[in-house]
Short mmCIF file of C-alpha atoms in Angstrom, two decimals:
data_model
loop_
_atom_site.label_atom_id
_atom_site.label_comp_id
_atom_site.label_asym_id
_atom_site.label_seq_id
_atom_site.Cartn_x
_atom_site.Cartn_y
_atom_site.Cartn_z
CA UNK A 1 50.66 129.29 -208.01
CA UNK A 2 50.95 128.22 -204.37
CA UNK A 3 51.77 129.94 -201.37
CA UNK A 4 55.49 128.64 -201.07
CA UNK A 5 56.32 130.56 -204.39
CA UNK A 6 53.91 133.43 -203.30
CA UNK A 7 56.44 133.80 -200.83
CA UNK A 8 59.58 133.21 -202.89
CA UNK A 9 58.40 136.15 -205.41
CA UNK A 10 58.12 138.35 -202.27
CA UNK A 11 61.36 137.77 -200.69
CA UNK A 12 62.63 138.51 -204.13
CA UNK A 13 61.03 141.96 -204.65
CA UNK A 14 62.05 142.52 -201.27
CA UNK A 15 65.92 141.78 -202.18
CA UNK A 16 65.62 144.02 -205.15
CA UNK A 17 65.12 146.86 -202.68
CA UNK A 18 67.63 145.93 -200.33
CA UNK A 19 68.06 149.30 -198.35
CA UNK A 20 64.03 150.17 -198.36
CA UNK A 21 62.90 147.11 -197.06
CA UNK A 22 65.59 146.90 -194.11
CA UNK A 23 64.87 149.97 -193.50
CA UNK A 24 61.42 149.30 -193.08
CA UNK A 25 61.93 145.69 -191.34
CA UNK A 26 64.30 147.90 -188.63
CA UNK A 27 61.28 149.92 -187.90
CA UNK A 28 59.52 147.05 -186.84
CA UNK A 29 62.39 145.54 -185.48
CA UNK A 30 62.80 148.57 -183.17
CA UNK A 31 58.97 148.77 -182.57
CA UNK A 32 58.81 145.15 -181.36
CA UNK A 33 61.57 144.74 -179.19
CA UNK A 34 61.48 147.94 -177.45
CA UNK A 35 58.23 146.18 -176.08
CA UNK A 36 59.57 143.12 -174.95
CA UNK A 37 62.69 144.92 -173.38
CA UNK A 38 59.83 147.13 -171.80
CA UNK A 39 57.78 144.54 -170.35
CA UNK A 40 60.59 142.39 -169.70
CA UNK A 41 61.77 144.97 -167.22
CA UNK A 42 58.50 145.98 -165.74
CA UNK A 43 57.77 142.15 -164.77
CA UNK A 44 61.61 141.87 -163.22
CA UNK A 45 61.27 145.02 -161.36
CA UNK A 46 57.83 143.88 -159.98
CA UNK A 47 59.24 140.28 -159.60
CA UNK A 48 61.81 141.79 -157.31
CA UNK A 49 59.87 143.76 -155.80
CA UNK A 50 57.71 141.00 -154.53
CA UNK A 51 60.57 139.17 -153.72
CA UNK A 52 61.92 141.71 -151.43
CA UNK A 53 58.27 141.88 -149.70
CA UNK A 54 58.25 137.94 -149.40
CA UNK A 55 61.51 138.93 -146.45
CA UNK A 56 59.20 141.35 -144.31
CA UNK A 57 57.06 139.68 -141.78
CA UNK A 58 53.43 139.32 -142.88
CA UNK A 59 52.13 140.22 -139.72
CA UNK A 60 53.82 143.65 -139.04
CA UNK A 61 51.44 146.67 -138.95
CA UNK A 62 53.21 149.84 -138.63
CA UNK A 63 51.41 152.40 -136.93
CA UNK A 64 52.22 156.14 -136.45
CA UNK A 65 50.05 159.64 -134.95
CA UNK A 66 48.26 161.17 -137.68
CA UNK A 67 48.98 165.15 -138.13
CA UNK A 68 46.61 167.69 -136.92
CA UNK A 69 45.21 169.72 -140.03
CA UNK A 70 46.21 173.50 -140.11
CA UNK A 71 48.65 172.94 -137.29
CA UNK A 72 51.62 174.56 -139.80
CA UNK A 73 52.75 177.32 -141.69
CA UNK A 74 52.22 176.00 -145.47
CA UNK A 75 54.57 177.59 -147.02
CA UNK A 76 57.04 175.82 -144.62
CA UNK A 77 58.22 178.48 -142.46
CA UNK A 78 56.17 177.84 -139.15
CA UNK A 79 56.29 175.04 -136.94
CA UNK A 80 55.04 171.40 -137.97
CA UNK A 81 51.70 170.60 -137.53
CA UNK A 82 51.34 168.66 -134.12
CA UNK A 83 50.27 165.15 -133.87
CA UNK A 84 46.67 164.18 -132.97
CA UNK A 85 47.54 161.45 -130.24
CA UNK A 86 50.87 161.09 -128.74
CA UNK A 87 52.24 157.98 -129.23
CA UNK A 88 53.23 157.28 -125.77
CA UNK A 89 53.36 153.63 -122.93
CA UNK A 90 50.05 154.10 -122.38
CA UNK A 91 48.94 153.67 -126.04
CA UNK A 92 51.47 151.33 -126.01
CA UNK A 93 49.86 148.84 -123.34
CA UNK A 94 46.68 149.72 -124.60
CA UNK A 95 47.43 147.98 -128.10
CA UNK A 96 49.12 145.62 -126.09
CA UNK A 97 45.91 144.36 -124.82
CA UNK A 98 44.04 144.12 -127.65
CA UNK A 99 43.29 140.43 -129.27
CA UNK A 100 45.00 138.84 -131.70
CA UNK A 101 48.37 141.23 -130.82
CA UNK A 102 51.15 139.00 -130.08
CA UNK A 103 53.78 141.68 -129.42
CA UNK A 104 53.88 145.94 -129.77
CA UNK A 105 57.65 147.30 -130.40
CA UNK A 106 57.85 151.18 -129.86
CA UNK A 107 60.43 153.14 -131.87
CA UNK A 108 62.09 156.72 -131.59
CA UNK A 109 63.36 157.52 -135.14
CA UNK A 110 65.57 161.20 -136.14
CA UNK A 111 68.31 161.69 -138.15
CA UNK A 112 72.00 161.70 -137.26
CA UNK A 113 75.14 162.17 -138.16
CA UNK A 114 77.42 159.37 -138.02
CA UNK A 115 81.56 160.20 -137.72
CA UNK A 116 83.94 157.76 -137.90
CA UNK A 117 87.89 157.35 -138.81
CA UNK A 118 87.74 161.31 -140.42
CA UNK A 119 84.69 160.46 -141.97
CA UNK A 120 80.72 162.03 -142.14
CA UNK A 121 77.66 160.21 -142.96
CA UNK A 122 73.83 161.92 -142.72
CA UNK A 123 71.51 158.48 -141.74
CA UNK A 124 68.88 157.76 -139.96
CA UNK A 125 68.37 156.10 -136.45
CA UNK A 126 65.59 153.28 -135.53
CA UNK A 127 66.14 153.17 -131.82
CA UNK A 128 64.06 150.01 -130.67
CA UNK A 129 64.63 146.72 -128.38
CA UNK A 130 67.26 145.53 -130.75
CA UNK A 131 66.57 142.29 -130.33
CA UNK A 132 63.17 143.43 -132.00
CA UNK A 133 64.94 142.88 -134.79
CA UNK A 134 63.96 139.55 -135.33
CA UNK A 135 60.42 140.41 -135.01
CA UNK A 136 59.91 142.97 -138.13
CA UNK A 137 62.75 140.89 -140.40
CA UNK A 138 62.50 137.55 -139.34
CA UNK A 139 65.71 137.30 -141.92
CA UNK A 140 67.65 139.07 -140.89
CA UNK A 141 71.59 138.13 -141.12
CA UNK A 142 74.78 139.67 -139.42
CA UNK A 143 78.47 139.71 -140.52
CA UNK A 144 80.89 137.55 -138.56
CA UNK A 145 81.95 138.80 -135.27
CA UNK A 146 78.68 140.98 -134.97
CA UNK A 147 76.54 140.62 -131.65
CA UNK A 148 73.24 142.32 -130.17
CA UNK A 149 73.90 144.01 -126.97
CA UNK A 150 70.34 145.12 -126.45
CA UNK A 151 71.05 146.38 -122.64
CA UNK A 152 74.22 148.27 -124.10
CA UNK A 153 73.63 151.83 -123.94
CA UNK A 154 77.03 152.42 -126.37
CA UNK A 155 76.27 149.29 -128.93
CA UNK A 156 75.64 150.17 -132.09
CA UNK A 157 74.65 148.61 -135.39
CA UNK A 158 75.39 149.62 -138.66
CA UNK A 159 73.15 148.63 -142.01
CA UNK A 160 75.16 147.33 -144.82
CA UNK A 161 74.51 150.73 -146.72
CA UNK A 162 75.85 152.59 -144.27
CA UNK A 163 79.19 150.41 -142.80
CA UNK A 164 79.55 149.98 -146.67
CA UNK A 165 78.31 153.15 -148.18
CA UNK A 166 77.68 152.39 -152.61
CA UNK A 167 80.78 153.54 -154.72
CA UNK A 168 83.59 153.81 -151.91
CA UNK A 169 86.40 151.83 -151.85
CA UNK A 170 87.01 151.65 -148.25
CA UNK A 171 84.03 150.51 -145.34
CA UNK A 172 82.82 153.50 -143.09
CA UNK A 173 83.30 151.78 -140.49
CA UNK A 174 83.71 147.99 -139.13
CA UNK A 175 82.75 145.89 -136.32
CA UNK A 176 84.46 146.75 -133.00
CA UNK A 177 85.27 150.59 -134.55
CA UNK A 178 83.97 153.63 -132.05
CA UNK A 179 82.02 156.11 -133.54
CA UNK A 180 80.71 159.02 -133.31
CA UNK A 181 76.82 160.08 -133.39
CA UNK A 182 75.39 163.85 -133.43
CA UNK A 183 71.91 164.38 -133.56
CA UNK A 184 70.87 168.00 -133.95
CA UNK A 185 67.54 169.74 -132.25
CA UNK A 186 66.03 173.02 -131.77
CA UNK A 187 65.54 173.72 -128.04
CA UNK A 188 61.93 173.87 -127.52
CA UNK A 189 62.45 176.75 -124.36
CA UNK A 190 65.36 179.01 -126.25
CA UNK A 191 64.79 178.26 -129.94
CA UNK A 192 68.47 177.97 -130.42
CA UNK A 193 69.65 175.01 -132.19
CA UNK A 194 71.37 172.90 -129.83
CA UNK A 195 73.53 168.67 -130.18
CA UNK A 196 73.50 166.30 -128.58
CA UNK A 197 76.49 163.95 -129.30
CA UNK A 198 77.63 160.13 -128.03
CA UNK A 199 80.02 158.02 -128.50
CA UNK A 200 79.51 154.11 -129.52
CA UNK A 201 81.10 151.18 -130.49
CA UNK A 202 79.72 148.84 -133.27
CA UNK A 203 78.66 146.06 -132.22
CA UNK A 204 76.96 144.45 -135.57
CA UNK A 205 76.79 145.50 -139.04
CA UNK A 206 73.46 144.11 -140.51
CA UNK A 207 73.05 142.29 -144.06
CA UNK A 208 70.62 143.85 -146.67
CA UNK A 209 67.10 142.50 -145.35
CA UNK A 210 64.59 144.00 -148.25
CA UNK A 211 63.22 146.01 -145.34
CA UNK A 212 63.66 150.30 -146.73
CA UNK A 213 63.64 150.89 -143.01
CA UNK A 214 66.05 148.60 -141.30
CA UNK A 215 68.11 148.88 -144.57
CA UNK A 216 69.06 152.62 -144.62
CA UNK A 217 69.89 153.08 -140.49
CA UNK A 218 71.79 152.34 -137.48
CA UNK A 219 69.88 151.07 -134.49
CA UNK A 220 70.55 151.71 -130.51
CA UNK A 221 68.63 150.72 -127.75
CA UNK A 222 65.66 152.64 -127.03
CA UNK A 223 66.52 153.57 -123.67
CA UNK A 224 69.65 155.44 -125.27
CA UNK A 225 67.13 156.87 -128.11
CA UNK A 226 65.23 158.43 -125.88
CA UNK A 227 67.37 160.02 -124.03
CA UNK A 228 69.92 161.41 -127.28
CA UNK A 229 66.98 162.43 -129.03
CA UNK A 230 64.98 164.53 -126.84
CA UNK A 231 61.61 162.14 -127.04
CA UNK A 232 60.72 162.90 -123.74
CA UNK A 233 58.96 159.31 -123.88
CA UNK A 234 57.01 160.31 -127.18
CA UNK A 235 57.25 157.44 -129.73
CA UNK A 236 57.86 157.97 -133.49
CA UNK A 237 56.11 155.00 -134.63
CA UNK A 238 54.99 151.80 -132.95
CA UNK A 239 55.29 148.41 -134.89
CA UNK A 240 52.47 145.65 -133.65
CA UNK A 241 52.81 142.11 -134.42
CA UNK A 242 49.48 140.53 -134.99
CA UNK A 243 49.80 137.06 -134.22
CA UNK A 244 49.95 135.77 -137.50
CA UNK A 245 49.60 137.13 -140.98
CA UNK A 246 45.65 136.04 -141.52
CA UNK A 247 44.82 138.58 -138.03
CA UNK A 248 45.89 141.66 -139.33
CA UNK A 249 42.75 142.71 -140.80
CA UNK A 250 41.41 142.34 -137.40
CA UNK A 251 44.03 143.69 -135.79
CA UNK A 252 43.81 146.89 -137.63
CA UNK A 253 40.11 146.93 -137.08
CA UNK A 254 40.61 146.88 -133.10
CA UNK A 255 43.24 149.61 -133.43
CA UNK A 256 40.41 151.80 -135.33
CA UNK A 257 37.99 150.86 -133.13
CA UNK A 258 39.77 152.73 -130.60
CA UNK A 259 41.71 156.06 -132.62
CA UNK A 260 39.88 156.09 -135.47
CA UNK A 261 41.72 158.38 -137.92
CA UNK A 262 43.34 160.10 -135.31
CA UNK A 263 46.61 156.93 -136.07
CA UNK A 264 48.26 156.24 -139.12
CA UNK A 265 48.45 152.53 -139.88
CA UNK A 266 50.50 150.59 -142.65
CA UNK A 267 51.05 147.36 -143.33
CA UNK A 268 53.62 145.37 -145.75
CA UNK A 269 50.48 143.99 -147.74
CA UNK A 270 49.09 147.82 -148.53
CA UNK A 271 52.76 148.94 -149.55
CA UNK A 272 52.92 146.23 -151.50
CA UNK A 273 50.02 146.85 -153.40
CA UNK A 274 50.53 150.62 -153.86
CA UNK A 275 54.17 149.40 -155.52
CA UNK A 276 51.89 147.23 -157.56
CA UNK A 277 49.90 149.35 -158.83
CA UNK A 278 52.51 152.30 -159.88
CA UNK A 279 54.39 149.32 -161.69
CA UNK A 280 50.95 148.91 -163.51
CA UNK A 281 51.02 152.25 -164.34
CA UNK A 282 53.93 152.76 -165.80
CA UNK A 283 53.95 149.29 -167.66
CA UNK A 284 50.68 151.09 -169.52
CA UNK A 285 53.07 154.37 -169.96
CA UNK A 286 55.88 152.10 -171.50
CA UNK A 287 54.17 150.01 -173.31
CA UNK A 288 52.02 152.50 -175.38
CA UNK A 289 55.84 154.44 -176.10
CA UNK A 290 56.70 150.92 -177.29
CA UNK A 291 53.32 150.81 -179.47
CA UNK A 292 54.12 154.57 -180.66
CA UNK A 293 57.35 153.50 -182.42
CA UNK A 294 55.56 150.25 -183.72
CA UNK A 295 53.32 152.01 -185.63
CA UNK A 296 55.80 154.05 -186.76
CA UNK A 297 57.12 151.57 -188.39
CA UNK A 298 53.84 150.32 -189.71
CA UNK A 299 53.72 153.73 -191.92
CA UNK A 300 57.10 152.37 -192.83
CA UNK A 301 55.44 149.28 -194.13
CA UNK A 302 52.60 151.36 -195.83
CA UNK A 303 54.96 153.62 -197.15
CA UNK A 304 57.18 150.88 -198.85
CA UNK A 305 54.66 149.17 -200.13
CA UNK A 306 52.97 151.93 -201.44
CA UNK A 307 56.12 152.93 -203.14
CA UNK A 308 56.18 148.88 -204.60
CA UNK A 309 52.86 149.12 -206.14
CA UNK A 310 54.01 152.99 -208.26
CA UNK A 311 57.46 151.27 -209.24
CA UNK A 312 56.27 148.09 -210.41
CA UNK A 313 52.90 149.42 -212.27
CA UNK A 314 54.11 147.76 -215.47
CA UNK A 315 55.02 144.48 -213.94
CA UNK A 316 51.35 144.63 -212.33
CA UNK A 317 50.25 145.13 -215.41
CA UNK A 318 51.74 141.99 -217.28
CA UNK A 319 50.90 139.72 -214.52
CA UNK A 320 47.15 140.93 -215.28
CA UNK A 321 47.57 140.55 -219.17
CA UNK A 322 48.52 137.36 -219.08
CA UNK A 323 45.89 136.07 -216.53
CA UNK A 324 47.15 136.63 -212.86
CA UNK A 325 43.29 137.58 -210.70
CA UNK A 326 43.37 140.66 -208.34
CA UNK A 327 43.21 137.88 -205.68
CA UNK A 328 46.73 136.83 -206.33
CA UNK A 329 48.25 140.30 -206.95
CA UNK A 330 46.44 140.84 -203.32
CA UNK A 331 48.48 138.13 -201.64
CA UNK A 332 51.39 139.03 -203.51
CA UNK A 333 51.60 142.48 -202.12
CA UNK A 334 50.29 141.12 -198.50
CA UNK A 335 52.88 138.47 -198.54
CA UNK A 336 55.42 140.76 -198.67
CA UNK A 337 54.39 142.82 -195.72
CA UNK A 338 53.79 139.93 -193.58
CA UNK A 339 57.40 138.50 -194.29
CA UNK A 340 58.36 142.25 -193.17
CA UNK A 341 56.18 141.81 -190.15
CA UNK A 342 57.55 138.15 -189.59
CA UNK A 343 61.66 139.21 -190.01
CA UNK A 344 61.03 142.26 -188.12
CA UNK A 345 58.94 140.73 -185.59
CA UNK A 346 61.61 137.35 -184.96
CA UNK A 347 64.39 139.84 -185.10
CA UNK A 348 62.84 142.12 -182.02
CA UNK A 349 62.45 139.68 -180.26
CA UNK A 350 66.27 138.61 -179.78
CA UNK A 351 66.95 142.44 -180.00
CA UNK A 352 64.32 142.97 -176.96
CA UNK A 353 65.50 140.26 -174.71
CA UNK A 354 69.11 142.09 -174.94
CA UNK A 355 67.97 145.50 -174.72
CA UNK A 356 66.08 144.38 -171.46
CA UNK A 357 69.08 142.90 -169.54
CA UNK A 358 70.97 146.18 -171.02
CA UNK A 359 68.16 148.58 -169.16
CA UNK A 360 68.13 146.37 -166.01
CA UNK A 361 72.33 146.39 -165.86
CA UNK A 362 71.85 150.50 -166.37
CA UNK A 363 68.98 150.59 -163.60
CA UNK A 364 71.15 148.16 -161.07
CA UNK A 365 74.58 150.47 -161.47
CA UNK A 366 72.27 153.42 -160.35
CA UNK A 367 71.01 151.53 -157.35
CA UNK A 368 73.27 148.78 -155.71
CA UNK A 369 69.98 147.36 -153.89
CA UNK A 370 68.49 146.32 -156.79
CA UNK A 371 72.10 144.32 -158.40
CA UNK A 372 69.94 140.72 -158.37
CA UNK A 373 67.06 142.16 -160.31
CA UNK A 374 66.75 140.51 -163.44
CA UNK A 375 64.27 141.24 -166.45
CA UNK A 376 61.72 137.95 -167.01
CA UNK A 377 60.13 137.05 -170.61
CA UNK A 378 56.72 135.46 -170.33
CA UNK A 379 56.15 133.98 -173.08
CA UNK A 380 52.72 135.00 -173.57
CA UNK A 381 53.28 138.55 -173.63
CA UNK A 382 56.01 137.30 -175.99
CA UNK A 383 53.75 136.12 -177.92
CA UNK A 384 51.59 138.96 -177.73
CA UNK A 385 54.10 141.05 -179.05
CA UNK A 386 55.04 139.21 -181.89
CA UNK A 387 51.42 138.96 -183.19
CA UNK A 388 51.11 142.26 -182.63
CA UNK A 389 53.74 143.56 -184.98
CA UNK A 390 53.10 140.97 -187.52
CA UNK A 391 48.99 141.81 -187.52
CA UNK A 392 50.17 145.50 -187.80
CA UNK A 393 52.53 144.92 -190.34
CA UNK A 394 50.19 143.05 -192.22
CA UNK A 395 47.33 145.41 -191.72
CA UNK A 396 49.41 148.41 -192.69
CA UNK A 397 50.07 146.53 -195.94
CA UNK A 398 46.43 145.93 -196.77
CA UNK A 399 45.51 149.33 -198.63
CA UNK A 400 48.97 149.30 -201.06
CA UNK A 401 47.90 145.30 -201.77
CA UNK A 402 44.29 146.35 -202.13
CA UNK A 403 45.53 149.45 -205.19
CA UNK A 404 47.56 147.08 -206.60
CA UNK A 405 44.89 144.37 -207.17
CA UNK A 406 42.51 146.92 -208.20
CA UNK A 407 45.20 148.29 -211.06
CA UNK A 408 43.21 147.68 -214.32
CA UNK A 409 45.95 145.82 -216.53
CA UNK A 410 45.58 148.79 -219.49
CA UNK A 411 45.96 151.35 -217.20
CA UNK A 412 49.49 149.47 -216.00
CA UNK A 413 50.46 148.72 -219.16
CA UNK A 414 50.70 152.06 -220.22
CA UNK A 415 51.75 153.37 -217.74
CA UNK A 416 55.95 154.75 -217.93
#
């Protein structure tokens, strides 16, 4: 007997137990493509996550004070711990000077509140050289009828988030519209909590850049930053442009060199690979859920199979008598759980490619940002998957083939 009618025997004792054996193929079914929606995602999410890196200049290093240690109360009710350097001009020229820098852009960040047409909004403000802008997100787009009044102390701009805030109906605000800012302080002399409060008109609302930091925030002139939020001349952070993306390595080095860990410094590249590696991470998580329910569904398979081999003892039995070899009862048995492995397998694999756009629609209505993210198949891990459930289906039949080939004809034939 060949394999084609190996097969055709095994498809029919599969048929004659209809409900069992897609039962058992939906097992694998489930096993498989919860795996290929899984890794379909994972590889989308990190394939838009390096696309929205590929937007941010290559050559930004952003560099803040570390904090002194012990400097605060740690359950949280004492006063921050202070910074060990004050970022200040003269750090500012200093890093200025150093080789390989093509340009340093100090920045006073807080948060404010933002009121406009009888409504609130909690952001954030980046108060730099708006023109800057350019500089950290060399892609950086504006709606028509936007302009950068960098030497305007009442221009504002608006990010998209914020002029368009997720799941309203109606813009916050719009280009040309006055609003309102109030940022909120505690007086360093009286310890009462004091405002300060300005008025400004929006002059710009940026488009989404990919940059978390120019994406969430309004930007003012820095001259207007200092002065609304108390700085006192004390940058937040300070953003250095190495002249290209190759210098800076070196640039970072020369910025040790002189602070040593007493500055925090960042760059797109490190970010990037911290992302990278959490995305690792919970690819491994996902993936050995996915290879949970997979073998689930291989004691499906062993389970079935083991069920075959007590229900058809007497057929076993005949096929002996009259001169089938425990070679071909073998097959027989693995046959039929490698066509469970192969329907189930096939079958996950349309079910996973549907269940991952599903998961990445459900992720994208949680976050707006993330709307073009799309879930991408490689076909080797494809691949991967599919052998995978097929080898486990196939090894999970091996002990119920094995006891059925090792059934001495006799025993089956006597057996009610």
């Amino acid at each position: 007997m060949n394999i084609k009618e190996i097969f055709a025997l095994s498809i029919d004792a599969l048929r004659e137990r209809k409900t069992r054996s897609a039962l058992t193929i939906m097992m694998v079914v489930v096993g498989s493509s919860l795996m290929v929606a899984l890794n379909g995602m994972t590889a989308g999410f990190s394939n838009f996550i390096n696309f929205q890196f590929s937007k941010l200049a290559p050559n930004i290093l952003f560099v803040t004070s570390a904090q002194s240690e012990g400097g605060g109360d740690p359950f949280g009710g004492g006063p921050p711990p202070a910074p060990k350097i004050t970022l200040n001009e003269a750090v500012v020229s200093r890093i200025r000077s150093l080789p390989f820098v093509s340009d340093v852009i100090p920045s006073y960040q807080a948060g404010i509140t933002l009121e406009a047409g009888g409504k609130k909004a909690d952001t954030t403000v980046f108060s730099i050289d708006p023109q800057k802008l350019y500089v950290i997100a060399p892609t950086i787009e504006f709606v028509e009828g936007s302009s950068i009044r960098q030497n305007d102390p009442s221009a504002i701009l608006l990010s998209d988030r914020v002029a368009n805030p997720p799941g309203e109906n109606t813009p916050f605000a719009v280009v040309g519209q006055t609003i309102r800012a109030t940022y909120t302080f505690v007086d360093p002399d009286t310890g009462k909590q004091e405002s300060e409060s300005r008025s400004f008109v929006v002059s710009g609302i940026m488009e989404p850049t990919g940059n978390p930091t120019i994406d969430s925030a309004v930007v003012f002139n820095r001259i207007t930053g200092n002065a609304m939020l108390q700085k006192a001349g004390k940058y937040d952070a300070i953003l250095v442009a190495a002249e290209s993306g190759e210098f800076v390595d070196a640039v970072e080095e020369e910025i040790r060199r002189l602070y040593g860990n007493d500055i925090g410094i960042t760059t797109p590249e490190a970010i990037l690979e911290t992302i990278n590696e959490f995305i690792a991470g919970f690819s491994s998580f996902t993936t050995s859920i996915a290879l949970v329910a997979l073998l689930v569904g291989a004691v499906g398979i062993i389970t079935t199979l083991y069920t075959s081999v007590t229900e058809r003892i007497r057929e076993i039995g005949t096929m002996k008598a009259i001169g089938a070899q425990n070679s071909f009862i073998l097959v027989l048995f693995l046959s039929e759980a490698l066509t469970i492995g192969i329907i189930g397998a096939t079958a996950g694999m349309g079910v996973g490619v549907m269940g991952g756009y599903v998961l990445i629609a459900g992720f994208a209505s949680q976050d707006p940002s993330s709307q073009n993210m799309t879930p991408v198949f490689l076909p080797q891990d494809m691949g991967t998957v599919w052998g995978l459930s097929v080898g486990l289906s196939v090894l999970a039949g091996m002990y119920p083939a094995w006891r059925a080939s090792r059934t001495p004809p006799i025993v089956a034939l006597r057996r009610e």
